[in-house]
Amino acid sequence: MAHTIAILSVIPRLSYHLRMQLPNLTIFDVAPDKNDTLSKLNDADILVTDCDLFVPYLDKLQSLKWVQTTWAGVEALTPRLKDTKINYVVTRFSDGAFGLAMAEYVVAHIFNFERNQKQQYENQRNRQWRKDGKISDHRLICDLSVGVLGLGNIGKSIAQQLKAFGANVWGITRGQLKEKLDYLDQHRTIEFLPEMLKQCDYIVNVLPSTPNTLGLLNGDMLQNCKDRGSVFINIGRGSVIKEADLLNALQQKWISGAILDVFEKEPLPKDSKLWTLPQVTISPHISGVTRSQDVARFFAENYQKFAKGENLLNVINLKEGY
């Protein structure tokens, strides 16, 4: 059976890459928020879409059989999907390339923090030849214990790359692992989170936003990092900790720094104190940027499964929220 695929996305050249991957299928773009958007979407039985653009139509498309989102995080959809009767399956995007991109972010920022790259850039601007402090007296990644909160595709990729640099890698999940991961030195379930926080020099949050992860690090949880002066890296979701509690952890010196790509509120308000703290590094939710060629490659792999009636990759579990 021939399938018709609509694309509702702002990702540049997504339709081009999809046609390159699947040249024999009918693939067309649909512009959001137009008078004919709904009617055009109803011409398709498969939809590739950004989560936010799909929300207004999720209960209006009777011909849909499958929706492939372009986002790894789907918290914009899951609450609405729970309350809506749908006749289609929804999958989220997350592949090896996405995990590698976020692993690069983590490794680069650990490197920069340990070697005090901020000071080196400042020294260069001031034409100063200085080697004091962490510029020369720094730890290597192989000297560090790094804890990864969440071992999905992205978390596994991060753990694997950290192990390649010789780190002592801890991982934490809700339940027991179904497989042995050679690049993982220590595994704990979520009830042992305080132990992991006490043992790791860096804490990398990769968890999605679900009812089970909201506020996981709230209150004084990060006080467990005090003895090691851990650095908190957040590339998962800002909802894992309230900004006020994160600021308190920094001010109390429970953690020695924070590398933040996601926030409780985005964009981060200009009056946030996080902007002003020298031990904080801020990036605008770009640790893993969705690339059209990666989405197209992942969709093509999933489409082959769909066409054969096989189980799709990354089907959203509405109960779990991801």
PDB file of C-alpha atoms in Angstrom:
ATOM      1  CA  MET A   1       0.000   0.000   0.000  1.00  0.00           C
ATOM      2  CA  ALA A   2       1.312   3.455  -0.932  1.00  0.00           C
ATOM      3  CA  HIS A   3       1.458   5.960   1.893  1.00  0.00           C
ATOM      4  CA  THR A   4       1.124   9.732   1.795  1.00  0.00           C
ATOM      5  CA  ILE A   5       3.365  11.685   4.149  1.00  0.00           C
ATOM      6  CA  ALA A   6       2.705  15.248   5.277  1.00  0.00           C
ATOM      7  CA  ILE A   7       5.382  17.404   6.899  1.00  0.00           C
ATOM      8  CA  LEU A   8       4.380  20.030   9.445  1.00  0.00           C
ATOM      9  CA  SER A   9       7.718  21.405  10.625  1.00  0.00           C
ATOM     10  CA  VAL A  10       9.938  24.460  10.697  1.00  0.00           C
ATOM     11  CA  ILE A  11      13.116  22.404  10.297  1.00  0.00           C
ATOM     12  CA  PRO A  12      14.813  23.585   7.084  1.00  0.00           C
ATOM     13  CA  ARG A  13      15.059  21.161   4.137  1.00  0.00           C
ATOM     14  CA  LEU A  14      13.322  18.335   5.986  1.00  0.00           C
ATOM     15  CA  SER A  15      11.141  17.453   2.986  1.00  0.00           C
ATOM     16  CA  TYR A  16      14.204  17.420   0.719  1.00  0.00           C
ATOM     17  CA  HIS A  17      16.024  14.909   2.909  1.00  0.00           C
ATOM     18  CA  LEU A  18      12.906  12.788   3.328  1.00  0.00           C
ATOM     19  CA  ARG A  19      12.491  12.581  -0.451  1.00  0.00           C
ATOM     20  CA  MET A  20      16.134  11.620  -0.789  1.00  0.00           C
ATOM     21  CA  GLN A  21      15.597   8.774   1.665  1.00  0.00           C
ATOM     22  CA  LEU A  22      12.204   7.672   0.314  1.00  0.00           C
ATOM     23  CA  PRO A  23      11.981   8.807  -3.329  1.00  0.00           C
ATOM     24  CA  ASN A  24       8.993   6.613  -4.232  1.00  0.00           C
ATOM     25  CA  LEU A  25       6.609   8.023  -1.634  1.00  0.00           C
ATOM     26  CA  THR A  26       4.276  11.009  -1.855  1.00  0.00           C
ATOM     27  CA  ILE A  27       5.721  13.619   0.504  1.00  0.00           C
ATOM     28  CA  PHE A  28       4.478  17.185   0.821  1.00  0.00           C
ATOM     29  CA  ASP A  29       4.925  20.189   3.110  1.00  0.00           C
ATOM     30  CA  VAL A  30       2.049  21.774   5.007  1.00  0.00           C
ATOM     31  CA  ALA A  31       2.328  25.332   6.259  1.00  0.00           C
ATOM     32  CA  PRO A  32       1.139  25.821   9.853  1.00  0.00           C
ATOM     33  CA  ASP A  33      -1.730  28.109  10.839  1.00  0.00           C
ATOM     34  CA  LYS A  34      -3.168  28.527   7.342  1.00  0.00           C
ATOM     35  CA  ASN A  35      -6.822  28.250   6.319  1.00  0.00           C
ATOM     36  CA  ASP A  36      -6.150  25.021   4.456  1.00  0.00           C
ATOM     37  CA  THR A  37      -3.726  23.433   6.973  1.00  0.00           C
ATOM     38  CA  LEU A  38      -6.288  21.023   8.393  1.00  0.00           C
ATOM     39  CA  SER A  39      -7.611  19.870   5.020  1.00  0.00           C
ATOM     40  CA  LYS A  40      -4.111  19.255   3.701  1.00  0.00           C
ATOM     41  CA  LEU A  41      -3.148  17.276   6.788  1.00  0.00           C
ATOM     42  CA  ASN A  42      -6.223  15.119   6.310  1.00  0.00           C
ATOM     43  CA  ASP A  43      -4.845  14.059   2.929  1.00  0.00           C
ATOM     44  CA  ALA A  44      -2.043  12.141   4.648  1.00  0.00           C
ATOM     45  CA  ASP A  45      -1.938   8.908   6.617  1.00  0.00           C
ATOM     46  CA  ILE A  46       1.543   9.631   8.037  1.00  0.00           C
ATOM     47  CA  LEU A  47       2.700  12.907   9.574  1.00  0.00           C
ATOM     48  CA  VAL A  48       6.206  14.115  10.389  1.00  0.00           C
ATOM     49  CA  THR A  49       5.844  17.088  12.704  1.00  0.00           C
ATOM     50  CA  ASP A  50       7.225  19.354  15.399  1.00  0.00           C
ATOM     51  CA  CYS A  51       5.354  18.748  18.651  1.00  0.00           C
ATOM     52  CA  ASP A  52       4.191  22.323  19.186  1.00  0.00           C
ATOM     53  CA  LEU A  53       2.809  22.606  15.655  1.00  0.00           C
ATOM     54  CA  PHE A  54       0.917  19.337  15.965  1.00  0.00           C
ATOM     55  CA  VAL A  55      -0.945  20.162  19.194  1.00  0.00           C
ATOM     56  CA  PRO A  56      -3.894  22.028  17.562  1.00  0.00           C
ATOM     57  CA  TYR A  57      -4.603  19.093  15.238  1.00  0.00           C
ATOM     58  CA  LEU A  58      -4.007  15.994  17.325  1.00  0.00           C
ATOM     59  CA  ASP A  59      -7.728  15.162  17.640  1.00  0.00           C
ATOM     60  CA  LYS A  60      -8.804  16.374  14.186  1.00  0.00           C
ATOM     61  CA  LEU A  61      -7.008  14.003  11.809  1.00  0.00           C
ATOM     62  CA  GLN A  62      -9.081  10.910  11.189  1.00  0.00           C
ATOM     63  CA  SER A  63      -6.931   9.487   8.397  1.00  0.00           C
ATOM     64  CA  LEU A  64      -3.686   9.370  10.377  1.00  0.00           C
ATOM     65  CA  LYS A  65      -2.061   6.043  11.158  1.00  0.00           C
ATOM     66  CA  TRP A  66       1.300   7.230  12.432  1.00  0.00           C
ATOM     67  CA  VAL A  67       2.827  10.481  13.698  1.00  0.00           C
ATOM     68  CA  GLN A  68       6.608  10.830  13.824  1.00  0.00           C
ATOM     69  CA  THR A  69       7.665  13.832  15.901  1.00  0.00           C
ATOM     70  CA  THR A  70      10.913  15.658  15.287  1.00  0.00           C
ATOM     71  CA  TRP A  71      11.547  16.249  19.000  1.00  0.00           C
ATOM     72  CA  ALA A  72      13.192  13.989  21.574  1.00  0.00           C
ATOM     73  CA  GLY A  73      11.115  15.510  24.381  1.00  0.00           C
ATOM     74  CA  VAL A  74       7.361  15.126  24.003  1.00  0.00           C
ATOM     75  CA  GLU A  75       5.975  16.689  27.174  1.00  0.00           C
ATOM     76  CA  ALA A  76       4.103  19.198  25.007  1.00  0.00           C
ATOM     77  CA  LEU A  77       2.034  16.308  23.648  1.00  0.00           C
ATOM     78  CA  THR A  78       1.670  13.637  26.308  1.00  0.00           C
ATOM     79  CA  PRO A  79      -0.817  15.377  28.646  1.00  0.00           C
ATOM     80  CA  ARG A  80      -3.113  16.152  25.706  1.00  0.00           C
ATOM     81  CA  LEU A  81      -2.770  12.712  24.169  1.00  0.00           C
ATOM     82  CA  LYS A  82      -3.827  11.107  27.444  1.00  0.00           C
ATOM     83  CA  ASP A  83      -7.107  13.012  27.294  1.00  0.00           C
ATOM     84  CA  THR A  84      -7.723  12.401  23.590  1.00  0.00           C
ATOM     85  CA  LYS A  85      -8.964   9.300  21.823  1.00  0.00           C
ATOM     86  CA  ILE A  86      -6.570   8.711  18.943  1.00  0.00           C
ATOM     87  CA  ASN A  87      -6.331   6.026  16.278  1.00  0.00           C
ATOM     88  CA  TYR A  88      -2.675   6.501  15.420  1.00  0.00           C
ATOM     89  CA  VAL A  89       0.688   5.661  16.958  1.00  0.00           C
ATOM     90  CA  VAL A  90       3.119   8.438  17.955  1.00  0.00           C
ATOM     91  CA  THR A  91       6.900   8.062  17.895  1.00  0.00           C
ATOM     92  CA  ARG A  92       9.560  10.514  18.995  1.00  0.00           C
ATOM     93  CA  PHE A  93      12.895  11.320  17.398  1.00  0.00           C
ATOM     94  CA  SER A  94      16.107  10.222  19.078  1.00  0.00           C
ATOM     95  CA  ASP A  95      18.959   8.539  17.273  1.00  0.00           C
ATOM     96  CA  GLY A  96      22.661   7.943  17.466  1.00  0.00           C
ATOM     97  CA  ALA A  97      23.611  11.242  15.845  1.00  0.00           C
ATOM     98  CA  PHE A  98      21.472  13.168  18.347  1.00  0.00           C
ATOM     99  CA  GLY A  99      23.113  11.327  21.228  1.00  0.00           C
ATOM    100  CA  LEU A 100      26.582  12.002  19.846  1.00  0.00           C
ATOM    101  CA  ALA A 101      25.828  15.711  19.533  1.00  0.00           C
ATOM    102  CA  MET A 102      24.820  15.902  23.183  1.00  0.00           C
ATOM    103  CA  ALA A 103      27.805  13.796  24.212  1.00  0.00           C
ATOM    104  CA  GLU A 104      30.060  16.306  22.420  1.00  0.00           C
ATOM    105  CA  TYR A 105      28.412  19.099  24.404  1.00  0.00           C
ATOM    106  CA  VAL A 106      29.043  17.322  27.703  1.00  0.00           C
ATOM    107  CA  VAL A 107      32.659  16.428  26.968  1.00  0.00           C
ATOM    108  CA  ALA A 108      33.453  19.926  25.653  1.00  0.00           C
ATOM    109  CA  HIS A 109      31.991  21.653  28.701  1.00  0.00           C
ATOM    110  CA  ILE A 110      33.730  19.344  31.172  1.00  0.00           C
ATOM    111  CA  PHE A 111      36.968  20.094  29.352  1.00  0.00           C
ATOM    112  CA  ASN A 112      36.281  23.846  29.430  1.00  0.00           C
ATOM    113  CA  PHE A 113      35.328  23.867  33.115  1.00  0.00           C
ATOM    114  CA  GLU A 114      38.263  21.777  34.269  1.00  0.00           C
ATOM    115  CA  ARG A 115      40.801  23.875  32.360  1.00  0.00           C
ATOM    116  CA  ASN A 116      39.099  27.192  33.134  1.00  0.00           C
ATOM    117  CA  GLN A 117      38.676  28.163  29.511  1.00  0.00           C
ATOM    118  CA  LYS A 118      36.680  31.245  30.516  1.00  0.00           C
ATOM    119  CA  GLN A 119      39.785  32.647  32.206  1.00  0.00           C
ATOM    120  CA  GLN A 120      41.972  31.692  29.272  1.00  0.00           C
ATOM    121  CA  TYR A 121      39.706  33.627  26.902  1.00  0.00           C
ATOM    122  CA  GLU A 122      39.848  36.599  29.267  1.00  0.00           C
ATOM    123  CA  ASN A 123      43.645  36.355  29.445  1.00  0.00           C
ATOM    124  CA  GLN A 124      43.827  36.374  25.668  1.00  0.00           C
ATOM    125  CA  ARG A 125      41.687  39.513  25.466  1.00  0.00           C
ATOM    126  CA  ASN A 126      43.987  41.178  28.002  1.00  0.00           C
ATOM    127  CA  ARG A 127      47.158  39.849  26.310  1.00  0.00           C
ATOM    128  CA  GLN A 128      48.226  38.085  29.489  1.00  0.00           C
ATOM    129  CA  TRP A 129      50.454  34.975  29.441  1.00  0.00           C
ATOM    130  CA  ARG A 130      49.238  33.237  32.595  1.00  0.00           C
ATOM    131  CA  LYS A 131      49.291  29.600  33.696  1.00  0.00           C
ATOM    132  CA  ASP A 132      48.002  29.908  37.231  1.00  0.00           C
ATOM    133  CA  GLY A 133      45.135  28.015  38.811  1.00  0.00           C
ATOM    134  CA  LYS A 134      43.241  25.395  36.825  1.00  0.00           C
ATOM    135  CA  ILE A 135      44.752  26.571  33.556  1.00  0.00           C
ATOM    136  CA  SER A 136      47.732  24.302  34.228  1.00  0.00           C
ATOM    137  CA  ASP A 137      46.689  22.484  37.423  1.00  0.00           C
ATOM    138  CA  HIS A 138      43.595  20.712  36.186  1.00  0.00           C
ATOM    139  CA  ARG A 139      41.967  17.313  36.249  1.00  0.00           C
ATOM    140  CA  LEU A 140      41.634  15.152  33.164  1.00  0.00           C
ATOM    141  CA  ILE A 141      38.359  13.445  32.339  1.00  0.00           C
ATOM    142  CA  CYS A 142      39.985  10.137  33.306  1.00  0.00           C
ATOM    143  CA  ASP A 143      40.363  11.553  36.842  1.00  0.00           C
ATOM    144  CA  LEU A 144      36.631  12.164  37.174  1.00  0.00           C
ATOM    145  CA  SER A 145      33.569  10.263  38.264  1.00  0.00           C
ATOM    146  CA  VAL A 146      30.583  11.325  36.187  1.00  0.00           C
ATOM    147  CA  GLY A 147      26.975  10.416  36.924  1.00  0.00           C
ATOM    148  CA  VAL A 148      24.417  10.288  34.109  1.00  0.00           C
ATOM    149  CA  LEU A 149      20.772  10.665  35.110  1.00  0.00           C
ATOM    150  CA  GLY A 150      18.825   8.717  32.492  1.00  0.00           C
ATOM    151  CA  LEU A 151      20.128   5.942  30.254  1.00  0.00           C
ATOM    152  CA  GLY A 152      17.998   6.168  27.147  1.00  0.00           C
ATOM    153  CA  ASN A 153      19.643   6.485  23.742  1.00  0.00           C
ATOM    154  CA  ILE A 154      21.123   9.874  24.616  1.00  0.00           C
ATOM    155  CA  GLY A 155      22.296   8.929  28.099  1.00  0.00           C
ATOM    156  CA  LYS A 156      23.939   5.777  26.798  1.00  0.00           C
ATOM    157  CA  SER A 157      25.781   7.724  24.121  1.00  0.00           C
ATOM    158  CA  ILE A 158      27.051  10.206  26.711  1.00  0.00           C
ATOM    159  CA  ALA A 159      28.162   7.429  29.048  1.00  0.00           C
ATOM    160  CA  GLN A 160      29.935   5.631  26.218  1.00  0.00           C
ATOM    161  CA  GLN A 161      31.891   8.711  25.111  1.00  0.00           C
ATOM    162  CA  LEU A 162      32.860   9.583  28.683  1.00  0.00           C
ATOM    163  CA  LYS A 163      34.171   6.061  29.170  1.00  0.00           C
ATOM    164  CA  ALA A 164      36.227   6.460  25.971  1.00  0.00           C
ATOM    165  CA  PHE A 165      38.027   9.306  27.775  1.00  0.00           C
ATOM    166  CA  GLY A 166      38.553   7.085  30.821  1.00  0.00           C
ATOM    167  CA  ALA A 167      35.969   8.522  33.204  1.00  0.00           C
ATOM    168  CA  ASN A 168      34.464   6.459  36.010  1.00  0.00           C
ATOM    169  CA  VAL A 169      30.873   6.425  34.747  1.00  0.00           C
ATOM    170  CA  TRP A 170      27.796   6.061  36.914  1.00  0.00           C
ATOM    171  CA  GLY A 171      24.295   5.719  35.515  1.00  0.00           C
ATOM    172  CA  ILE A 172      20.899   5.954  37.134  1.00  0.00           C
ATOM    173  CA  THR A 173      17.540   4.702  35.908  1.00  0.00           C
ATOM    174  CA  ARG A 174      14.087   4.042  37.349  1.00  0.00           C
ATOM    175  CA  GLY A 175      14.432   0.272  37.132  1.00  0.00           C
ATOM    176  CA  GLN A 176      17.066  -2.365  36.621  1.00  0.00           C
ATOM    177  CA  LEU A 177      18.921  -2.437  33.312  1.00  0.00           C
ATOM    178  CA  LYS A 178      17.866  -5.075  30.799  1.00  0.00           C
ATOM    179  CA  GLU A 179      21.405  -5.391  29.484  1.00  0.00           C
ATOM    180  CA  LYS A 180      24.953  -5.092  30.726  1.00  0.00           C
ATOM    181  CA  LEU A 181      26.641  -1.918  29.514  1.00  0.00           C
ATOM    182  CA  ASP A 182      30.400  -2.361  29.315  1.00  0.00           C
ATOM    183  CA  TYR A 183      30.998   1.396  29.473  1.00  0.00           C
ATOM    184  CA  LEU A 184      29.101   1.750  32.766  1.00  0.00           C
ATOM    185  CA  ASP A 185      31.116   1.313  35.961  1.00  0.00           C
ATOM    186  CA  GLN A 186      28.257   1.727  38.408  1.00  0.00           C
ATOM    187  CA  HIS A 187      24.482   1.519  38.028  1.00  0.00           C
ATOM    188  CA  ARG A 188      21.890   2.611  40.553  1.00  0.00           C
ATOM    189  CA  THR A 189      18.127   2.901  40.523  1.00  0.00           C
ATOM    190  CA  ILE A 190      16.523   6.213  41.349  1.00  0.00           C
ATOM    191  CA  GLU A 191      16.050   5.505  45.061  1.00  0.00           C
ATOM    192  CA  PHE A 192      19.842   5.544  45.387  1.00  0.00           C
ATOM    193  CA  LEU A 193      20.184   8.994  43.804  1.00  0.00           C
ATOM    194  CA  PRO A 194      21.772  10.554  46.944  1.00  0.00           C
ATOM    195  CA  GLU A 195      24.551   7.940  46.858  1.00  0.00           C
ATOM    196  CA  MET A 196      25.381   8.762  43.248  1.00  0.00           C
ATOM    197  CA  LEU A 197      25.375  12.487  43.932  1.00  0.00           C
ATOM    198  CA  LYS A 198      27.881  11.953  46.739  1.00  0.00           C
ATOM    199  CA  GLN A 199      30.216   9.899  44.561  1.00  0.00           C
ATOM    200  CA  CYS A 200      30.373  11.954  41.342  1.00  0.00           C
ATOM    201  CA  ASP A 201      32.358  15.028  40.306  1.00  0.00           C
ATOM    202  CA  TYR A 202      29.875  15.830  37.535  1.00  0.00           C
ATOM    203  CA  ILE A 203      26.153  15.172  37.447  1.00  0.00           C
ATOM    204  CA  VAL A 204      24.670  15.107  33.928  1.00  0.00           C
ATOM    205  CA  ASN A 205      20.883  15.239  33.753  1.00  0.00           C
ATOM    206  CA  VAL A 206      19.465  13.750  30.556  1.00  0.00           C
ATOM    207  CA  LEU A 207      16.034  12.864  31.953  1.00  0.00           C
ATOM    208  CA  PRO A 208      12.886  13.855  30.041  1.00  0.00           C
ATOM    209  CA  SER A 209      10.119  15.840  31.685  1.00  0.00           C
ATOM    210  CA  THR A 210       7.628  13.332  33.097  1.00  0.00           C
ATOM    211  CA  PRO A 211       5.522  13.134  36.272  1.00  0.00           C
ATOM    212  CA  ASN A 212       8.294  10.968  37.750  1.00  0.00           C
ATOM    213  CA  THR A 213      11.117  13.424  37.042  1.00  0.00           C
ATOM    214  CA  LEU A 214       9.463  16.734  37.928  1.00  0.00           C
ATOM    215  CA  GLY A 215      11.395  18.297  40.798  1.00  0.00           C
ATOM    216  CA  LEU A 216      13.641  15.277  41.261  1.00  0.00           C
ATOM    217  CA  LEU A 217      16.511  17.528  42.404  1.00  0.00           C
ATOM    218  CA  ASN A 218      14.359  20.061  44.265  1.00  0.00           C
ATOM    219  CA  GLY A 219      14.885  21.139  47.859  1.00  0.00           C
ATOM    220  CA  ASP A 220      18.211  20.148  49.393  1.00  0.00           C
ATOM    221  CA  MET A 221      18.879  17.123  47.164  1.00  0.00           C
ATOM    222  CA  LEU A 222      22.038  18.714  45.751  1.00  0.00           C
ATOM    223  CA  GLN A 223      23.431  19.040  49.257  1.00  0.00           C
ATOM    224  CA  ASN A 224      24.630  15.485  48.647  1.00  0.00           C
ATOM    225  CA  CYS A 225      27.177  16.983  46.227  1.00  0.00           C
ATOM    226  CA  LYS A 226      28.742  19.198  48.886  1.00  0.00           C
ATOM    227  CA  ASP A 227      31.783  17.121  49.825  1.00  0.00           C
ATOM    228  CA  ARG A 228      32.929  16.718  46.206  1.00  0.00           C
ATOM    229  CA  GLY A 229      31.811  20.143  45.020  1.00  0.00           C
ATOM    230  CA  SER A 230      30.198  18.533  42.009  1.00  0.00           C
ATOM    231  CA  VAL A 231      29.336  20.367  38.801  1.00  0.00           C
ATOM    232  CA  PHE A 232      25.744  20.062  37.578  1.00  0.00           C
ATOM    233  CA  ILE A 233      25.162  19.750  33.826  1.00  0.00           C
ATOM    234  CA  ASN A 234      21.542  19.941  32.675  1.00  0.00           C
ATOM    235  CA  ILE A 235      20.754  18.981  29.095  1.00  0.00           C
ATOM    236  CA  GLY A 236      17.527  17.114  29.892  1.00  0.00           C
ATOM    237  CA  ARG A 237      14.720  19.370  31.046  1.00  0.00           C
ATOM    238  CA  GLY A 238      14.654  22.377  33.363  1.00  0.00           C
ATOM    239  CA  SER A 239      11.704  20.930  35.270  1.00  0.00           C
ATOM    240  CA  VAL A 240      14.035  18.548  37.126  1.00  0.00           C
ATOM    241  CA  ILE A 241      14.879  21.359  39.587  1.00  0.00           C
ATOM    242  CA  LYS A 242      13.350  24.696  40.531  1.00  0.00           C
ATOM    243  CA  GLU A 243      15.550  27.647  39.643  1.00  0.00           C
ATOM    244  CA  ALA A 244      15.379  28.886  43.225  1.00  0.00           C
ATOM    245  CA  ASP A 245      16.696  25.549  44.507  1.00  0.00           C
ATOM    246  CA  LEU A 246      19.463  25.512  41.914  1.00  0.00           C
ATOM    247  CA  LEU A 247      20.498  29.038  42.873  1.00  0.00           C
ATOM    248  CA  ASN A 248      20.519  28.026  46.529  1.00  0.00           C
ATOM    249  CA  ALA A 249      22.741  25.027  45.782  1.00  0.00           C
ATOM    250  CA  LEU A 250      25.192  27.338  44.004  1.00  0.00           C
ATOM    251  CA  GLN A 251      25.123  30.001  46.696  1.00  0.00           C
ATOM    252  CA  GLN A 252      25.538  27.433  49.465  1.00  0.00           C
ATOM    253  CA  LYS A 253      28.424  25.935  47.453  1.00  0.00           C
ATOM    254  CA  TRP A 254      26.864  22.478  47.494  1.00  0.00           C
ATOM    255  CA  ILE A 255      27.866  22.434  43.824  1.00  0.00           C
ATOM    256  CA  SER A 256      30.859  24.289  42.433  1.00  0.00           C
ATOM    257  CA  GLY A 257      29.303  25.124  39.108  1.00  0.00           C
ATOM    258  CA  ALA A 258      26.455  24.577  36.692  1.00  0.00           C
ATOM    259  CA  ILE A 259      26.417  24.118  32.932  1.00  0.00           C
ATOM    260  CA  LEU A 260      22.858  24.736  31.824  1.00  0.00           C
ATOM    261  CA  ASP A 261      21.245  24.234  28.447  1.00  0.00           C
ATOM    262  CA  VAL A 262      17.650  23.885  29.687  1.00  0.00           C
ATOM    263  CA  PHE A 263      15.704  25.906  32.223  1.00  0.00           C
ATOM    264  CA  GLU A 264      12.527  25.959  34.255  1.00  0.00           C
ATOM    265  CA  LYS A 265      11.347  28.799  32.019  1.00  0.00           C
ATOM    266  CA  GLU A 266      12.577  29.292  28.459  1.00  0.00           C
ATOM    267  CA  PRO A 267      13.907  31.569  27.175  1.00  0.00           C
ATOM    268  CA  LEU A 268      15.694  32.232  30.458  1.00  0.00           C
ATOM    269  CA  PRO A 269      14.337  35.593  31.715  1.00  0.00           C
ATOM    270  CA  LYS A 270      16.803  38.461  31.552  1.00  0.00           C
ATOM    271  CA  ASP A 271      16.346  39.126  35.264  1.00  0.00           C
ATOM    272  CA  SER A 272      17.388  35.596  36.260  1.00  0.00           C
ATOM    273  CA  LYS A 273      20.314  35.562  38.683  1.00  0.00           C
ATOM    274  CA  LEU A 274      21.780  32.635  36.779  1.00  0.00           C
ATOM    275  CA  TRP A 275      23.039  35.053  34.116  1.00  0.00           C
ATOM    276  CA  THR A 276      25.245  36.825  36.654  1.00  0.00           C
ATOM    277  CA  LEU A 277      27.026  33.933  38.384  1.00  0.00           C
ATOM    278  CA  PRO A 278      30.592  33.361  37.123  1.00  0.00           C
ATOM    279  CA  GLN A 279      30.470  29.631  37.902  1.00  0.00           C
ATOM    280  CA  VAL A 280      27.444  29.173  35.627  1.00  0.00           C
ATOM    281  CA  THR A 281      27.602  28.571  31.882  1.00  0.00           C
ATOM    282  CA  ILE A 282      24.409  29.137  29.909  1.00  0.00           C
ATOM    283  CA  SER A 283      23.471  27.967  26.434  1.00  0.00           C
ATOM    284  CA  PRO A 284      20.078  28.434  24.701  1.00  0.00           C
ATOM    285  CA  HIS A 285      18.790  24.829  24.526  1.00  0.00           C
ATOM    286  CA  ILE A 286      21.166  23.837  21.738  1.00  0.00           C
ATOM    287  CA  SER A 287      23.122  20.900  23.208  1.00  0.00           C
ATOM    288  CA  GLY A 288      21.381  18.681  20.672  1.00  0.00           C
ATOM    289  CA  VAL A 289      20.051  20.483  17.605  1.00  0.00           C
ATOM    290  CA  THR A 290      17.627  18.497  15.461  1.00  0.00           C
ATOM    291  CA  ARG A 291      19.062  18.180  11.957  1.00  0.00           C
ATOM    292  CA  SER A 292      16.856  17.446   8.982  1.00  0.00           C
ATOM    293  CA  GLN A 293      19.141  14.739   7.592  1.00  0.00           C
ATOM    294  CA  ASP A 294      19.103  12.885  10.914  1.00  0.00           C
ATOM    295  CA  VAL A 295      15.303  13.037  11.217  1.00  0.00           C
ATOM    296  CA  ALA A 296      14.955  11.813   7.635  1.00  0.00           C
ATOM    297  CA  ARG A 297      17.336   8.915   8.197  1.00  0.00           C
ATOM    298  CA  PHE A 298      15.572   7.879  11.401  1.00  0.00           C
ATOM    299  CA  PHE A 299      12.134   8.222   9.799  1.00  0.00           C
ATOM    300  CA  ALA A 300      13.199   6.094   6.824  1.00  0.00           C
ATOM    301  CA  GLU A 301      14.337   3.336   9.181  1.00  0.00           C
ATOM    302  CA  ASN A 302      11.064   3.549  11.099  1.00  0.00           C
ATOM    303  CA  TYR A 303       9.054   3.638   7.879  1.00  0.00           C
ATOM    304  CA  GLN A 304      10.494   0.319   6.767  1.00  0.00           C
ATOM    305  CA  LYS A 305       9.216  -1.167  10.024  1.00  0.00           C
ATOM    306  CA  PHE A 306       5.844   0.522   9.567  1.00  0.00           C
ATOM    307  CA  ALA A 307       5.470  -0.828   6.028  1.00  0.00           C
ATOM    308  CA  LYS A 308       6.229  -4.371   7.232  1.00  0.00           C
ATOM    309  CA  GLY A 309       3.880  -4.137  10.208  1.00  0.00           C
ATOM    310  CA  GLU A 310       6.764  -4.364  12.692  1.00  0.00           C
ATOM    311  CA  ASN A 311       7.076  -2.561  16.017  1.00  0.00           C
ATOM    312  CA  LEU A 312       8.207   1.035  15.544  1.00  0.00           C
ATOM    313  CA  LEU A 313      11.186   2.648  17.250  1.00  0.00           C
ATOM    314  CA  ASN A 314      10.632   5.141  20.091  1.00  0.00           C
ATOM    315  CA  VAL A 315       6.871   4.721  20.464  1.00  0.00           C
ATOM    316  CA  ILE A 316       5.628   7.172  23.095  1.00  0.00           C
ATOM    317  CA  ASN A 317       4.486   5.532  26.312  1.00  0.00           C
ATOM    318  CA  LEU A 318       1.662   7.763  27.512  1.00  0.00           C
ATOM    319  CA  LYS A 319       1.746   6.255  30.988  1.00  0.00           C
ATOM    320  CA  GLU A 320       5.447   7.009  31.436  1.00  0.00           C
ATOM    321  CA  GLY A 321       5.282  10.340  29.598  1.00  0.00           C
ATOM    322  CA  TYR A 322       8.031   9.739  27.016  1.00  0.00           C
TER     323      TYR A 322
END
